Amino acid sequence: MLEVARYHADAKGCIAPEAVDAWARDGLLVIEDFVAADICQDLINAADSQVANFDAREAATVFSTATHEHAASEYFETSGDKIRFFFEEGVFDTSGTLQIPKEQAINKIGHALHDLDPTFQAFSYQPRLAVLAHQLGLVDPLLLQSMLIFKQPSIGGEVSWHQDGSFLYTVPQSVTGFWFALEEATLENGCLWVLPGEHARGLRSRFRRIDGRLQTEALPGAPDFDDTAKTPLEVPAGTLVVLNGLLPHYSAPNHSQKSRYAYTLHTISATAQYPKDNWLQRNDSFPLRSLGARTDCSNANQI
Ligand SMILES: O=C(O)CCC(=O)C(=O)O
């Protein structure tokens, strides 16, 4: 099986030229030790306290990436500028009562933790990310979306193969994912899988509002994903995986006894056009903010 190379960033967020080359070639970049162990723990604690403070009776919306059934839900569609809670499949009975404790039942929190939770805000707008983004060629990155994906033991569901550009479409394509392993991610607990280089074959579909309803639309002439090179990314806690918005990725259900917490951020370019028929729309009174000022890496040590 193909092995994806691992890189490191220095204290400023600077990476070696070989890492920049790997990003361009593969459409993804794995940076180990990007997040210190105590910061991973702070983020885990902040996520757990969001869940503890959430009244599960407020939302009986079942989240399922396999069927996109959630798409019809107003709760999902208006979550772009809020902190909302989405559940694993099958955890409610027909009357909307949770059958298991909410701590096990929540699939993810989204989609504006980065602007509304102080711990996630401080982490998301850290200068090292702006430095890294600049080296990867991102132009005026704005923080659009954040999610905490729990993958709780035995129940954490699959995230089906997709390109982030289908959901967060811009012209030209500019979405970039920053995925942080807050806990070790393994084959057993549902690590990411990727198709290195497959971003070069373009966007396959769009998830957009058509006649008032969110739907997935195949793009004309788009090839199927070629999954012959599908590669698991087993990574230690603290690893950052950066994903080009056209890079197909997936994660399996968690059948193990260990959770797999990950925090994920998506940026778009301020210079790109963001269509009105994308699912995620923010209120005009709550504009997107820039990742921040960049620093020059020209004097950085080789990592
Ligand atoms: O964490 C996962 O399992 C999937 C994350 C993902 O698809 C994303 O961040 O775009």
mmCIF file of C-alpha atoms and ligand atoms in Angstrom:
data_model
loop_
_atom_site.group_PDB
_atom_site.id
_atom_site.type_symbol
_atom_site.label_atom_id
_atom_site.label_comp_id
_atom_site.label_asym_id
_atom_site.label_seq_id
_atom_site.Cartn_x
_atom_site.Cartn_y
_atom_site.Cartn_z
ATOM 1 C CA MET A 1 0.000 0.000 0.000
ATOM 2 C CA LEU A 2 1.185 3.518 -0.794
ATOM 3 C CA GLU A 3 2.838 5.412 2.087
ATOM 4 C CA VAL A 4 2.195 9.133 2.360
ATOM 5 C CA ALA A 5 5.289 11.058 3.533
ATOM 6 C CA ARG A 6 5.145 12.891 6.875
ATOM 7 C CA TYR A 7 6.569 16.349 7.458
ATOM 8 C CA HIS A 8 7.032 18.821 10.330
ATOM 9 C CA ALA A 9 6.512 22.558 10.769
ATOM 10 C CA ASP A 10 8.734 24.811 12.869
ATOM 11 C CA ALA A 11 7.579 27.113 15.670
ATOM 12 C CA LYS A 12 6.485 29.769 13.140
ATOM 13 C CA GLY A 13 4.573 27.271 10.987
ATOM 14 C CA CYS A 14 7.224 27.117 8.263
ATOM 15 C CA ILE A 15 7.683 23.886 6.311
ATOM 16 C CA ALA A 16 10.459 22.538 4.081
ATOM 17 C CA PRO A 17 10.334 23.017 0.269
ATOM 18 C CA GLU A 18 9.844 19.232 -0.132
ATOM 19 C CA ALA A 19 6.617 19.530 1.855
ATOM 20 C CA VAL A 20 5.372 22.272 -0.473
ATOM 21 C CA ASP A 21 6.217 20.028 -3.445
ATOM 22 C CA ALA A 22 4.339 17.096 -1.875
ATOM 23 C CA TRP A 23 1.290 19.344 -1.354
ATOM 24 C CA ALA A 24 1.255 20.347 -5.031
ATOM 25 C CA ARG A 25 1.778 16.775 -6.232
ATOM 26 C CA ASP A 26 -0.536 14.842 -3.883
ATOM 27 C CA GLY A 27 -3.189 17.414 -3.005
ATOM 28 C CA LEU A 28 -2.597 16.686 0.656
ATOM 29 C CA LEU A 29 0.054 17.211 3.278
ATOM 30 C CA VAL A 30 0.629 15.368 6.562
ATOM 31 C CA ILE A 31 2.358 17.420 9.266
ATOM 32 C CA GLU A 32 3.068 15.498 12.439
ATOM 33 C CA ASP A 33 3.364 17.175 15.872
ATOM 34 C CA PHE A 34 1.606 20.335 14.675
ATOM 35 C CA VAL A 35 -0.518 20.498 17.836
ATOM 36 C CA ALA A 36 1.029 19.981 21.286
ATOM 37 C CA ALA A 37 -0.510 17.313 23.527
ATOM 38 C CA ASP A 38 -1.828 19.850 26.075
ATOM 39 C CA ILE A 39 -3.568 21.863 23.328
ATOM 40 C CA CYS A 40 -5.186 18.677 21.960
ATOM 41 C CA GLN A 41 -6.471 18.032 25.475
ATOM 42 C CA ASP A 42 -7.789 21.613 25.829
ATOM 43 C CA LEU A 43 -9.735 21.205 22.575
ATOM 44 C CA ILE A 44 -11.102 17.816 23.656
ATOM 45 C CA ASN A 45 -12.215 19.349 26.966
ATOM 46 C CA ALA A 46 -13.820 22.318 25.174
ATOM 47 C CA ALA A 47 -15.732 19.943 22.859
ATOM 48 C CA ASP A 48 -16.866 17.801 25.778
ATOM 49 C CA SER A 49 -18.119 20.842 27.652
ATOM 50 C CA GLN A 50 -20.069 21.998 24.589
ATOM 51 C CA VAL A 51 -21.786 18.603 24.636
ATOM 52 C CA ALA A 52 -22.334 18.714 28.417
ATOM 53 C CA ASN A 53 -24.042 22.119 28.109
ATOM 54 C CA PHE A 54 -26.232 21.076 25.180
ATOM 55 C CA ASP A 55 -29.847 20.115 25.781
ATOM 56 C CA ALA A 56 -30.326 17.126 23.463
ATOM 57 C CA ARG A 57 -34.101 17.623 23.391
ATOM 58 C CA GLU A 58 -33.539 20.804 21.351
ATOM 59 C CA ALA A 59 -32.528 18.953 18.222
ATOM 60 C CA ALA A 60 -33.607 15.560 17.038
ATOM 61 C CA THR A 61 -31.908 15.988 13.680
ATOM 62 C CA VAL A 62 -30.140 12.839 12.558
ATOM 63 C CA PHE A 63 -26.957 13.445 10.660
ATOM 64 C CA SER A 64 -26.013 10.974 7.936
ATOM 65 C CA THR A 65 -23.425 11.661 5.260
ATOM 66 C CA ALA A 66 -24.406 8.417 3.513
ATOM 67 C CA THR A 67 -27.920 9.563 2.656
ATOM 68 C CA HIS A 68 -27.833 13.346 3.025
ATOM 69 C CA GLU A 69 -31.243 13.051 4.664
ATOM 70 C CA HIS A 70 -30.175 15.763 7.069
ATOM 71 C CA ALA A 71 -29.959 18.185 4.174
ATOM 72 C CA ALA A 72 -33.666 18.895 4.283
ATOM 73 C CA SER A 73 -33.396 19.965 7.855
ATOM 74 C CA GLU A 74 -33.612 23.621 8.688
ATOM 75 C CA TYR A 75 -31.426 22.875 11.692
ATOM 76 C CA PHE A 76 -28.564 21.854 9.417
ATOM 77 C CA GLU A 77 -29.138 24.504 6.762
ATOM 78 C CA THR A 78 -28.944 27.370 9.243
ATOM 79 C CA SER A 79 -25.946 26.052 11.188
ATOM 80 C CA GLY A 80 -23.247 27.892 9.192
ATOM 81 C CA ASP A 81 -22.962 30.669 11.737
ATOM 82 C CA LYS A 82 -23.899 28.694 14.860
ATOM 83 C CA ILE A 83 -22.742 25.863 17.098
ATOM 84 C CA ARG A 84 -25.057 22.930 16.474
ATOM 85 C CA PHE A 85 -25.054 19.244 17.294
ATOM 86 C CA PHE A 86 -25.608 16.413 14.812
ATOM 87 C CA PHE A 87 -26.320 12.841 15.806
ATOM 88 C CA GLU A 88 -25.327 9.363 14.731
ATOM 89 C CA GLU A 89 -27.950 7.377 12.861
ATOM 90 C CA GLY A 90 -30.546 5.383 14.755
ATOM 91 C CA VAL A 91 -30.077 6.984 18.168
ATOM 92 C CA PHE A 92 -33.624 8.406 18.462
ATOM 93 C CA ASP A 93 -36.827 6.437 18.797
ATOM 94 C CA THR A 94 -39.833 7.397 16.687
ATOM 95 C CA SER A 95 -40.896 10.015 19.219
ATOM 96 C CA GLY A 96 -37.491 11.745 18.986
ATOM 97 C CA THR A 97 -36.202 10.533 22.354
ATOM 98 C CA LEU A 98 -32.513 9.691 22.600
ATOM 99 C CA GLN A 99 -31.893 6.002 23.256
ATOM 100 C CA ILE A 100 -28.316 6.367 24.496
ATOM 101 C CA PRO A 101 -26.446 9.106 26.430
ATOM 102 C CA LYS A 102 -25.832 12.221 24.325
ATOM 103 C CA GLU A 103 -22.056 11.904 24.974
ATOM 104 C CA GLN A 104 -22.058 8.753 22.819
ATOM 105 C CA ALA A 105 -24.782 9.781 20.394
ATOM 106 C CA ILE A 106 -23.333 12.962 18.882
ATOM 107 C CA ASN A 107 -21.530 12.529 15.572
ATOM 108 C CA LYS A 108 -20.258 16.088 15.252
ATOM 109 C CA ILE A 109 -20.581 19.749 16.210
ATOM 110 C CA GLY A 110 -20.640 22.418 13.492
ATOM 111 C CA HIS A 111 -20.194 24.837 11.872
ATOM 112 C CA ALA A 112 -18.869 28.030 13.507
ATOM 113 C CA LEU A 113 -16.960 26.801 16.541
ATOM 114 C CA HIS A 114 -14.025 28.838 15.241
ATOM 115 C CA ASP A 115 -15.950 32.084 15.746
ATOM 116 C CA LEU A 116 -18.163 31.265 18.714
ATOM 117 C CA ASP A 117 -16.212 29.100 21.167
ATOM 118 C CA PRO A 118 -13.246 30.917 22.783
ATOM 119 C CA THR A 119 -10.975 27.837 22.917
ATOM 120 C CA PHE A 120 -11.600 26.895 19.282
ATOM 121 C CA GLN A 121 -11.367 30.539 18.231
ATOM 122 C CA ALA A 122 -7.910 30.997 19.770
ATOM 123 C CA PHE A 123 -6.733 27.766 18.171
ATOM 124 C CA SER A 124 -8.204 28.446 14.732
ATOM 125 C CA TYR A 125 -6.784 31.944 14.293
ATOM 126 C CA GLN A 126 -3.293 31.015 15.524
ATOM 127 C CA PRO A 127 -0.519 32.696 13.473
ATOM 128 C CA ARG A 128 1.152 29.366 12.565
ATOM 129 C CA LEU A 129 -1.816 28.419 10.401
ATOM 130 C CA ALA A 130 -1.649 31.690 8.464
ATOM 131 C CA VAL A 131 2.061 31.117 7.844
ATOM 132 C CA LEU A 132 1.446 27.561 6.673
ATOM 133 C CA ALA A 133 -1.470 28.594 4.458
ATOM 134 C CA HIS A 134 0.673 31.218 2.750
ATOM 135 C CA GLN A 135 3.396 28.682 1.974
ATOM 136 C CA LEU A 136 0.805 26.353 0.478
ATOM 137 C CA GLY A 137 -0.224 29.131 -1.902
ATOM 138 C CA LEU A 138 -3.594 29.969 -0.346
ATOM 139 C CA VAL A 139 -4.672 33.480 -1.348
ATOM 140 C CA ASP A 140 -6.314 35.624 1.390
ATOM 141 C CA PRO A 141 -7.776 32.649 3.276
ATOM 142 C CA LEU A 142 -11.012 33.228 5.208
ATOM 143 C CA LEU A 143 -12.206 30.762 7.845
ATOM 144 C CA LEU A 144 -15.538 29.480 6.568
ATOM 145 C CA GLN A 145 -16.414 26.340 8.518
ATOM 146 C CA SER A 146 -15.350 24.271 11.528
ATOM 147 C CA MET A 147 -16.419 20.874 12.847
ATOM 148 C CA LEU A 148 -15.564 18.631 15.746
ATOM 149 C CA ILE A 149 -15.990 15.038 14.627
ATOM 150 C CA PHE A 150 -16.177 12.626 17.570
ATOM 151 C CA LYS A 151 -16.222 9.082 16.085
ATOM 152 C CA GLN A 152 -17.259 7.678 19.431
ATOM 153 C CA PRO A 153 -16.399 4.022 20.215
ATOM 154 C CA SER A 154 -18.586 1.387 18.493
ATOM 155 C CA ILE A 155 -20.994 3.956 17.038
ATOM 156 C CA GLY A 156 -19.015 6.668 15.194
ATOM 157 C CA GLY A 157 -20.303 6.555 11.612
ATOM 158 C CA GLU A 158 -18.671 6.512 8.188
ATOM 159 C CA VAL A 159 -17.934 9.706 6.239
ATOM 160 C CA SER A 160 -18.423 8.659 2.626
ATOM 161 C CA TRP A 161 -15.923 9.513 -0.150
ATOM 162 C CA HIS A 162 -16.250 13.170 -1.078
ATOM 163 C CA GLN A 163 -14.444 16.300 -2.171
ATOM 164 C CA ASP A 164 -14.899 19.341 0.089
ATOM 165 C CA GLY A 165 -15.264 21.472 -3.045
ATOM 166 C CA SER A 166 -18.640 19.795 -3.678
ATOM 167 C CA PHE A 167 -20.033 21.284 -0.467
ATOM 168 C CA LEU A 168 -18.045 24.531 -0.219
ATOM 169 C CA TYR A 169 -17.882 25.441 -3.888
ATOM 170 C CA THR A 170 -16.031 28.565 -5.016
ATOM 171 C CA VAL A 171 -15.026 29.970 -8.397
ATOM 172 C CA PRO A 172 -12.173 29.351 -8.829
ATOM 173 C CA GLN A 173 -11.915 26.346 -6.490
ATOM 174 C CA SER A 174 -10.226 27.536 -3.288
ATOM 175 C CA VAL A 175 -11.519 25.473 -0.375
ATOM 176 C CA THR A 176 -8.784 23.917 1.743
ATOM 177 C CA GLY A 177 -9.308 21.603 4.705
ATOM 178 C CA PHE A 178 -7.156 21.625 7.850
ATOM 179 C CA TRP A 179 -7.877 18.389 9.730
ATOM 180 C CA PHE A 180 -6.371 18.001 13.201
ATOM 181 C CA ALA A 181 -6.153 14.629 14.947
ATOM 182 C CA LEU A 182 -6.897 15.412 18.599
ATOM 183 C CA GLU A 183 -6.539 11.691 19.332
ATOM 184 C CA GLU A 184 -4.634 8.945 17.562
ATOM 185 C CA ALA A 185 -6.424 7.901 14.363
ATOM 186 C CA THR A 186 -6.027 4.273 13.314
ATOM 187 C CA LEU A 187 -7.603 1.743 10.955
ATOM 188 C CA GLU A 188 -9.598 0.456 13.930
ATOM 189 C CA ASN A 189 -11.136 3.754 15.049
ATOM 190 C CA GLY A 190 -11.778 5.246 11.592
ATOM 191 C CA CYS A 191 -8.748 7.166 10.340
ATOM 192 C CA LEU A 192 -8.926 9.253 7.161
ATOM 193 C CA TRP A 193 -8.397 7.588 3.781
ATOM 194 C CA VAL A 194 -7.197 9.591 0.782
ATOM 195 C CA LEU A 195 -6.603 9.251 -2.979
ATOM 196 C CA PRO A 196 -3.244 11.019 -3.439
ATOM 197 C CA GLY A 197 -3.059 12.997 -6.704
ATOM 198 C CA GLU A 198 -6.737 12.492 -7.549
ATOM 199 C CA HIS A 199 -7.425 16.222 -7.010
ATOM 200 C CA ALA A 200 -5.846 16.819 -10.425
ATOM 201 C CA ARG A 201 -8.878 15.243 -12.158
ATOM 202 C CA GLY A 202 -11.208 18.000 -10.999
ATOM 203 C CA LEU A 203 -14.498 18.357 -9.157
ATOM 204 C CA ARG A 204 -17.039 15.544 -9.632
ATOM 205 C CA SER A 205 -20.225 16.926 -8.093
ATOM 206 C CA ARG A 206 -21.869 19.877 -6.375
ATOM 207 C CA PHE A 207 -24.162 19.860 -3.375
ATOM 208 C CA ARG A 208 -26.321 22.914 -3.850
ATOM 209 C CA ARG A 209 -29.754 24.445 -3.474
ATOM 210 C CA ILE A 210 -31.896 23.637 -6.526
ATOM 211 C CA ASP A 211 -35.558 24.714 -6.483
ATOM 212 C CA GLY A 212 -35.296 25.401 -2.755
ATOM 213 C CA ARG A 213 -33.929 21.964 -1.877
ATOM 214 C CA LEU A 214 -30.345 20.860 -1.255
ATOM 215 C CA GLN A 215 -29.306 18.216 -3.770
ATOM 216 C CA THR A 216 -26.173 16.562 -5.128
ATOM 217 C CA GLU A 217 -25.663 17.244 -8.810
ATOM 218 C CA ALA A 218 -23.090 15.260 -10.837
ATOM 219 C CA LEU A 219 -20.957 17.544 -12.985
ATOM 220 C CA PRO A 220 -21.058 16.728 -16.718
ATOM 221 C CA GLY A 221 -18.232 14.477 -17.904
ATOM 222 C CA ALA A 222 -16.738 14.073 -14.419
ATOM 223 C CA PRO A 223 -14.929 10.725 -14.027
ATOM 224 C CA ASP A 224 -15.581 8.370 -11.099
ATOM 225 C CA PHE A 225 -13.022 8.464 -8.302
ATOM 226 C CA ASP A 226 -10.112 6.173 -9.141
ATOM 227 C CA ASP A 227 -9.627 4.404 -5.823
ATOM 228 C CA THR A 228 -6.816 2.052 -6.851
ATOM 229 C CA ALA A 229 -4.381 4.163 -4.796
ATOM 230 C CA LYS A 230 -6.636 4.555 -1.759
ATOM 231 C CA THR A 231 -4.423 5.093 1.249
ATOM 232 C CA PRO A 232 -5.201 5.119 4.974
ATOM 233 C CA LEU A 233 -3.657 7.880 7.060
ATOM 234 C CA GLU A 234 -2.986 6.375 10.468
ATOM 235 C CA VAL A 235 -1.650 9.307 12.469
ATOM 236 C CA PRO A 236 -0.713 10.137 16.046
ATOM 237 C CA ALA A 237 -2.605 12.766 18.032
ATOM 238 C CA GLY A 238 -1.384 16.263 17.167
ATOM 239 C CA THR A 239 -1.067 15.548 13.431
ATOM 240 C CA LEU A 240 -2.438 18.059 10.912
ATOM 241 C CA VAL A 241 -3.610 16.802 7.520
ATOM 242 C CA VAL A 242 -4.143 19.562 4.947
ATOM 243 C CA LEU A 243 -6.521 18.626 2.122
ATOM 244 C CA ASN A 244 -6.942 20.325 -1.234
ATOM 245 C CA GLY A 245 -10.691 20.905 -1.749
ATOM 246 C CA LEU A 246 -10.615 18.574 -4.779
ATOM 247 C CA LEU A 247 -8.892 15.691 -2.954
ATOM 248 C CA PRO A 248 -11.300 12.790 -2.315
ATOM 249 C CA HIS A 249 -11.267 11.527 1.265
ATOM 250 C CA TYR A 250 -13.246 9.141 3.452
ATOM 251 C CA SER A 251 -13.338 7.661 6.944
ATOM 252 C CA ALA A 252 -14.694 4.286 8.053
ATOM 253 C CA PRO A 253 -17.052 3.597 10.960
ATOM 254 C CA ASN A 254 -15.429 3.213 14.351
ATOM 255 C CA HIS A 255 -15.872 -0.395 15.472
ATOM 256 C CA SER A 256 -13.215 -0.086 18.182
ATOM 257 C CA GLN A 257 -13.417 0.837 21.840
ATOM 258 C CA LYS A 258 -11.423 4.079 21.328
ATOM 259 C CA SER A 259 -12.854 7.414 20.249
ATOM 260 C CA ARG A 260 -11.262 9.388 17.397
ATOM 261 C CA TYR A 261 -11.760 13.104 18.022
ATOM 262 C CA ALA A 262 -10.756 15.363 15.120
ATOM 263 C CA TYR A 263 -11.183 19.093 14.611
ATOM 264 C CA THR A 264 -11.494 20.307 11.045
ATOM 265 C CA LEU A 265 -11.389 23.805 9.561
ATOM 266 C CA HIS A 266 -12.184 24.854 6.015
ATOM 267 C CA THR A 267 -10.872 28.024 4.424
ATOM 268 C CA ILE A 268 -11.819 29.713 1.170
ATOM 269 C CA SER A 269 -10.133 32.559 -0.653
ATOM 270 C CA ALA A 270 -11.477 36.079 -0.160
ATOM 271 C CA THR A 271 -10.815 36.664 -3.853
ATOM 272 C CA ALA A 272 -12.981 33.734 -5.032
ATOM 273 C CA GLN A 273 -16.714 33.917 -5.738
ATOM 274 C CA TYR A 274 -18.915 32.104 -3.174
ATOM 275 C CA PRO A 275 -22.301 31.237 -4.756
ATOM 276 C CA LYS A 276 -25.647 31.870 -3.093
ATOM 277 C CA ASP A 277 -26.777 28.290 -3.795
ATOM 278 C CA ASN A 278 -24.065 26.734 -1.572
ATOM 279 C CA TRP A 279 -25.618 25.152 1.526
ATOM 280 C CA LEU A 280 -23.549 27.175 3.997
ATOM 281 C CA GLN A 281 -24.625 30.812 4.117
ATOM 282 C CA ARG A 282 -23.645 33.189 6.896
ATOM 283 C CA ASN A 283 -25.672 36.090 8.103
ATOM 284 C CA ASP A 284 -24.374 39.399 6.684
ATOM 285 C CA SER A 285 -24.016 40.714 10.213
ATOM 286 C CA PHE A 286 -21.472 37.956 10.955
ATOM 287 C CA PRO A 287 -18.901 38.142 8.148
ATOM 288 C CA LEU A 288 -16.106 35.647 7.600
ATOM 289 C CA ARG A 289 -12.754 36.606 9.053
ATOM 290 C CA SER A 290 -9.292 36.267 7.614
ATOM 291 C CA LEU A 291 -6.889 33.639 8.905
ATOM 292 C CA GLY A 292 -4.591 36.562 9.626
ATOM 293 C CA ALA A 293 -1.315 38.097 8.654
ATOM 294 C CA ARG A 294 1.443 35.936 7.239
ATOM 295 C CA THR A 295 5.096 35.775 8.182
ATOM 296 C CA ASP A 296 8.001 35.297 5.859
ATOM 297 C CA CYS A 297 9.581 31.820 6.015
ATOM 298 C CA SER A 298 12.643 32.654 3.937
ATOM 299 C CA ASN A 299 14.960 32.573 6.965
ATOM 300 C CA ALA A 300 13.373 29.510 8.518
ATOM 301 C CA ASN A 301 15.503 26.486 9.322
ATOM 302 C CA GLN A 302 15.064 23.513 7.054
ATOM 303 C CA ILE A 303 12.686 21.136 8.800
HETATM 304 O O1 LIG B 1 -12.971 13.339 10.163
HETATM 305 C C1 LIG B 1 -13.529 12.691 9.299
HETATM 306 O O2 LIG B 1 -13.795 11.507 9.464
HETATM 307 C C2 LIG B 1 -13.893 13.313 7.968
HETATM 308 C C3 LIG B 1 -13.524 14.746 7.892
HETATM 309 C C4 LIG B 1 -13.855 15.390 6.598
HETATM 310 O O3 LIG B 1 -14.393 14.818 5.702
HETATM 311 C C5 LIG B 1 -13.467 16.783 6.402
HETATM 312 O O4 LIG B 1 -12.906 17.406 7.307
HETATM 313 O O5 LIG B 1 -13.695 17.308 5.287
#
